[in-house]
Amino acid sequence: MSPTHIQLLAFAVHEIRLLLGHHLGSGDAPDPAARAAAHLAYALHNQADAALQGGTFDVQQALGTIDAVDRMLGTRFQERLFQVTALPPPTPEPRG
């Protein structure tokens, strides 16, 4: 039996996290792109692990995780996600 397309992509996230793990943490990383990629892969590794096992995950929670990376690093991953998918970005929930 072959892996699903989701499992194949999840495996890539899993491996990228392992390969770039040494770029997590210190803001002194010589390569900011590698640091951003490491943080994005780390942020989504639990979702990737769930997909590798054939499970599911909460997409809204994963979007919140990407938003946290964007705020921490000043990246625009979530914005680019919605650009490349041509989907409307989520509407922020009103604060009570």
Short mmCIF file of N, CA and C in Angstrom, two decimals:
data_model
loop_
_atom_site.label_atom_id
_atom_site.label_comp_id
_atom_site.label_asym_id
_atom_site.label_seq_id
_atom_site.Cartn_x
_atom_site.Cartn_y
_atom_site.Cartn_z
N MET A 1 0.85 -1.18 0.00
CA MET A 1 0.00 0.00 0.00
C MET A 1 0.90 1.24 0.00
N SER A 2 0.49 2.25 -0.72
CA SER A 2 1.26 3.49 -0.84
C SER A 2 0.74 4.53 0.15
N PRO A 3 1.62 5.46 0.55
CA PRO A 3 1.15 6.55 1.42
C PRO A 3 0.20 7.47 0.64
N THR A 4 -0.66 8.14 1.37
CA THR A 4 -1.55 9.12 0.74
C THR A 4 -0.76 10.37 0.41
N HIS A 5 -1.34 11.23 -0.40
CA HIS A 5 -0.66 12.49 -0.73
C HIS A 5 -0.48 13.35 0.52
N ILE A 6 -1.41 13.27 1.44
CA ILE A 6 -1.29 14.02 2.71
C ILE A 6 -0.12 13.47 3.52
N GLN A 7 -0.01 12.15 3.60
CA GLN A 7 1.09 11.55 4.35
C GLN A 7 2.44 11.87 3.72
N LEU A 8 2.50 11.92 2.42
CA LEU A 8 3.75 12.26 1.74
C LEU A 8 4.19 13.68 2.10
N LEU A 9 3.26 14.63 2.06
CA LEU A 9 3.59 16.01 2.41
C LEU A 9 3.91 16.14 3.91
N ALA A 10 3.18 15.40 4.73
CA ALA A 10 3.44 15.42 6.17
C ALA A 10 4.84 14.88 6.46
N PHE A 11 5.25 13.86 5.71
CA PHE A 11 6.60 13.32 5.88
C PHE A 11 7.65 14.39 5.57
N ALA A 12 7.40 15.19 4.54
CA ALA A 12 8.33 16.27 4.19
C ALA A 12 8.45 17.26 5.35
N VAL A 13 7.33 17.65 5.95
CA VAL A 13 7.37 18.57 7.10
C VAL A 13 8.14 17.93 8.24
N HIS A 14 7.88 16.66 8.50
CA HIS A 14 8.57 15.94 9.57
C HIS A 14 10.09 15.95 9.34
N GLU A 15 10.52 15.64 8.14
CA GLU A 15 11.95 15.59 7.84
C GLU A 15 12.59 16.98 7.86
N ILE A 16 11.89 17.98 7.35
CA ILE A 16 12.41 19.35 7.38
C ILE A 16 12.62 19.79 8.83
N ARG A 17 11.68 19.45 9.69
CA ARG A 17 11.83 19.78 11.11
C ARG A 17 13.10 19.16 11.68
N LEU A 18 13.36 17.90 11.34
CA LEU A 18 14.56 17.24 11.84
C LEU A 18 15.83 17.86 11.25
N LEU A 19 15.80 18.17 9.99
CA LEU A 19 16.99 18.72 9.32
C LEU A 19 17.34 20.13 9.79
N LEU A 20 16.31 20.92 10.12
CA LEU A 20 16.54 22.32 10.48
C LEU A 20 16.43 22.60 11.98
N GLY A 21 16.32 21.56 12.77
CA GLY A 21 16.13 21.74 14.20
C GLY A 21 17.18 22.61 14.87
N HIS A 22 18.39 22.59 14.37
CA HIS A 22 19.46 23.39 14.99
C HIS A 22 19.29 24.88 14.73
N HIS A 23 18.31 25.26 13.89
CA HIS A 23 18.04 26.68 13.63
C HIS A 23 16.97 27.26 14.56
N LEU A 24 16.43 26.44 15.45
CA LEU A 24 15.42 26.92 16.40
C LEU A 24 16.10 27.67 17.54
N GLY A 25 15.36 28.61 18.11
CA GLY A 25 15.88 29.30 19.29
C GLY A 25 16.51 30.63 18.98
N SER A 26 17.78 30.71 19.18
CA SER A 26 18.51 31.97 19.11
C SER A 26 18.21 32.78 17.86
N GLY A 27 18.02 34.07 18.05
CA GLY A 27 17.80 34.98 16.94
C GLY A 27 19.08 35.31 16.20
N ASP A 28 20.19 34.71 16.62
CA ASP A 28 21.48 34.99 15.99
C ASP A 28 21.74 34.10 14.78
N ALA A 29 20.75 33.32 14.37
CA ALA A 29 20.95 32.39 13.25
C ALA A 29 21.48 33.14 12.04
N PRO A 30 22.54 32.61 11.42
CA PRO A 30 23.13 33.31 10.27
C PRO A 30 22.21 33.32 9.05
N ASP A 31 21.27 32.41 8.98
CA ASP A 31 20.36 32.34 7.83
C ASP A 31 18.92 32.50 8.30
N PRO A 32 18.36 33.72 8.19
CA PRO A 32 17.00 33.95 8.67
C PRO A 32 15.96 33.09 7.96
N ALA A 33 16.18 32.77 6.68
CA ALA A 33 15.21 31.93 5.96
C ALA A 33 15.20 30.51 6.55
N ALA A 34 16.37 29.98 6.87
CA ALA A 34 16.44 28.65 7.47
C ALA A 34 15.79 28.67 8.85
N ARG A 35 16.00 29.73 9.60
CA ARG A 35 15.38 29.86 10.92
C ARG A 35 13.87 29.90 10.79
N ALA A 36 13.35 30.68 9.84
CA ALA A 36 11.90 30.76 9.64
C ALA A 36 11.34 29.41 9.23
N ALA A 37 12.02 28.72 8.31
CA ALA A 37 11.57 27.40 7.88
C ALA A 37 11.57 26.41 9.04
N ALA A 38 12.60 26.49 9.87
CA ALA A 38 12.69 25.59 11.03
C ALA A 38 11.52 25.83 11.98
N HIS A 39 11.20 27.08 12.24
CA HIS A 39 10.10 27.38 13.15
C HIS A 39 8.76 26.98 12.57
N LEU A 40 8.57 27.17 11.26
CA LEU A 40 7.32 26.76 10.63
C LEU A 40 7.16 25.24 10.69
N ALA A 41 8.21 24.51 10.36
CA ALA A 41 8.15 23.05 10.41
C ALA A 41 7.93 22.57 11.84
N TYR A 42 8.60 23.20 12.80
CA TYR A 42 8.41 22.80 14.20
C TYR A 42 6.99 23.09 14.66
N ALA A 43 6.45 24.22 14.23
CA ALA A 43 5.09 24.59 14.64
C ALA A 43 4.05 23.59 14.13
N LEU A 44 4.31 22.98 12.99
CA LEU A 44 3.33 22.07 12.39
C LEU A 44 3.69 20.59 12.54
N HIS A 45 4.71 20.29 13.35
CA HIS A 45 5.14 18.89 13.40
C HIS A 45 4.11 17.97 14.06
N ASN A 46 3.33 18.45 15.01
CA ASN A 46 2.30 17.59 15.62
C ASN A 46 1.21 17.26 14.61
N GLN A 47 0.85 18.25 13.78
CA GLN A 47 -0.14 18.00 12.75
C GLN A 47 0.42 17.03 11.70
N ALA A 48 1.69 17.19 11.35
CA ALA A 48 2.32 16.27 10.41
C ALA A 48 2.34 14.86 10.97
N ASP A 49 2.67 14.72 12.24
CA ASP A 49 2.69 13.39 12.86
C ASP A 49 1.30 12.76 12.83
N ALA A 50 0.26 13.56 13.11
CA ALA A 50 -1.11 13.04 13.06
C ALA A 50 -1.44 12.55 11.64
N ALA A 51 -1.06 13.33 10.63
CA ALA A 51 -1.33 12.95 9.25
C ALA A 51 -0.55 11.70 8.86
N LEU A 52 0.69 11.58 9.32
CA LEU A 52 1.49 10.40 9.02
C LEU A 52 0.85 9.13 9.57
N GLN A 53 0.16 9.26 10.70
CA GLN A 53 -0.51 8.12 11.32
C GLN A 53 -1.91 7.88 10.75
N GLY A 54 -2.28 8.68 9.74
CA GLY A 54 -3.61 8.53 9.13
C GLY A 54 -4.70 9.28 9.86
N GLY A 55 -4.32 10.12 10.82
CA GLY A 55 -5.30 10.87 11.60
C GLY A 55 -5.59 12.24 11.00
N THR A 56 -6.30 13.02 11.76
CA THR A 56 -6.65 14.37 11.34
C THR A 56 -6.16 15.35 12.40
N PHE A 57 -6.33 16.63 12.10
CA PHE A 57 -5.98 17.66 13.07
C PHE A 57 -6.90 18.84 12.85
N ASP A 58 -6.93 19.73 13.82
CA ASP A 58 -7.77 20.92 13.78
C ASP A 58 -7.07 21.99 12.94
N VAL A 59 -7.64 22.29 11.79
CA VAL A 59 -7.04 23.25 10.86
C VAL A 59 -6.99 24.65 11.49
N GLN A 60 -8.03 25.03 12.22
CA GLN A 60 -8.03 26.35 12.85
C GLN A 60 -6.91 26.48 13.87
N GLN A 61 -6.68 25.41 14.61
CA GLN A 61 -5.57 25.42 15.58
C GLN A 61 -4.23 25.53 14.84
N ALA A 62 -4.09 24.82 13.73
CA ALA A 62 -2.85 24.89 12.95
C ALA A 62 -2.64 26.30 12.39
N LEU A 63 -3.72 26.95 11.95
CA LEU A 63 -3.62 28.33 11.47
C LEU A 63 -3.17 29.26 12.60
N GLY A 64 -3.68 29.01 13.80
CA GLY A 64 -3.25 29.79 14.96
C GLY A 64 -1.77 29.60 15.25
N THR A 65 -1.28 28.41 15.03
CA THR A 65 0.14 28.12 15.22
C THR A 65 0.98 28.86 14.19
N ILE A 66 0.52 28.87 12.95
CA ILE A 66 1.24 29.62 11.90
C ILE A 66 1.22 31.11 12.23
N ASP A 67 0.09 31.60 12.72
CA ASP A 67 0.00 33.01 13.10
C ASP A 67 1.01 33.34 14.21
N ALA A 68 1.18 32.42 15.14
CA ALA A 68 2.15 32.64 16.22
C ALA A 68 3.57 32.74 15.66
N VAL A 69 3.90 31.90 14.69
CA VAL A 69 5.22 31.98 14.05
C VAL A 69 5.37 33.32 13.36
N ASP A 70 4.32 33.74 12.63
CA ASP A 70 4.37 35.04 11.95
C ASP A 70 4.63 36.18 12.93
N ARG A 71 3.95 36.15 14.06
CA ARG A 71 4.13 37.22 15.05
C ARG A 71 5.51 37.16 15.68
N MET A 72 6.01 35.97 15.93
CA MET A 72 7.31 35.82 16.58
C MET A 72 8.46 36.25 15.66
N LEU A 73 8.35 35.90 14.37
CA LEU A 73 9.47 36.13 13.46
C LEU A 73 9.25 37.27 12.48
N GLY A 74 8.04 37.82 12.45
CA GLY A 74 7.75 38.87 11.49
C GLY A 74 7.59 38.34 10.08
N THR A 75 7.23 37.06 9.96
CA THR A 75 7.02 36.44 8.65
C THR A 75 5.57 36.65 8.21
N ARG A 76 5.25 36.18 7.03
CA ARG A 76 3.89 36.33 6.50
C ARG A 76 3.41 35.00 5.91
N PHE A 77 3.69 33.91 6.62
CA PHE A 77 3.31 32.59 6.13
C PHE A 77 1.80 32.46 5.93
N GLN A 78 1.04 32.89 6.93
CA GLN A 78 -0.41 32.73 6.83
C GLN A 78 -0.98 33.55 5.67
N GLU A 79 -0.50 34.76 5.50
CA GLU A 79 -0.95 35.60 4.40
C GLU A 79 -0.65 34.93 3.06
N ARG A 80 0.56 34.37 2.93
CA ARG A 80 0.93 33.72 1.67
C ARG A 80 0.13 32.44 1.45
N LEU A 81 -0.21 31.73 2.52
CA LEU A 81 -1.05 30.55 2.38
C LEU A 81 -2.37 30.91 1.70
N PHE A 82 -2.99 31.98 2.16
CA PHE A 82 -4.27 32.37 1.59
C PHE A 82 -4.12 32.96 0.19
N GLN A 83 -2.97 33.52 -0.11
CA GLN A 83 -2.72 34.00 -1.48
C GLN A 83 -2.59 32.83 -2.45
N VAL A 84 -1.80 31.83 -2.10
CA VAL A 84 -1.56 30.73 -3.04
C VAL A 84 -2.76 29.80 -3.16
N THR A 85 -3.61 29.75 -2.14
CA THR A 85 -4.80 28.90 -2.21
C THR A 85 -6.01 29.66 -2.74
N ALA A 86 -5.88 30.98 -2.86
CA ALA A 86 -6.99 31.84 -3.30
C ALA A 86 -8.21 31.70 -2.40
N LEU A 87 -7.99 31.35 -1.15
CA LEU A 87 -9.07 31.27 -0.16
C LEU A 87 -9.12 32.56 0.64
N PRO A 88 -10.30 32.94 1.10
CA PRO A 88 -10.36 34.13 1.95
C PRO A 88 -9.75 33.84 3.32
N PRO A 89 -9.01 34.79 3.87
CA PRO A 89 -8.45 34.56 5.21
C PRO A 89 -9.58 34.47 6.24
N PRO A 90 -9.32 33.79 7.34
CA PRO A 90 -10.36 33.67 8.37
C PRO A 90 -10.69 35.02 8.97
N THR A 91 -11.92 35.17 9.35
CA THR A 91 -12.37 36.39 10.02
C THR A 91 -11.99 36.31 11.49
N PRO A 92 -11.30 37.31 12.01
CA PRO A 92 -10.94 37.26 13.43
C PRO A 92 -12.20 37.19 14.30
N GLU A 93 -12.10 36.38 15.34
CA GLU A 93 -13.23 36.29 16.27
C GLU A 93 -13.29 37.53 17.13
N PRO A 94 -14.51 38.04 17.37
CA PRO A 94 -14.63 39.24 18.21
C PRO A 94 -14.17 38.95 19.63
N ARG A 95 -13.50 39.90 20.19
CA ARG A 95 -13.03 39.75 21.58
C ARG A 95 -14.12 40.25 22.51
N GLY A 96 -14.37 39.45 23.52
CA GLY A 96 -15.45 39.77 24.44
C GLY A 96 -15.01 40.55 25.54
#
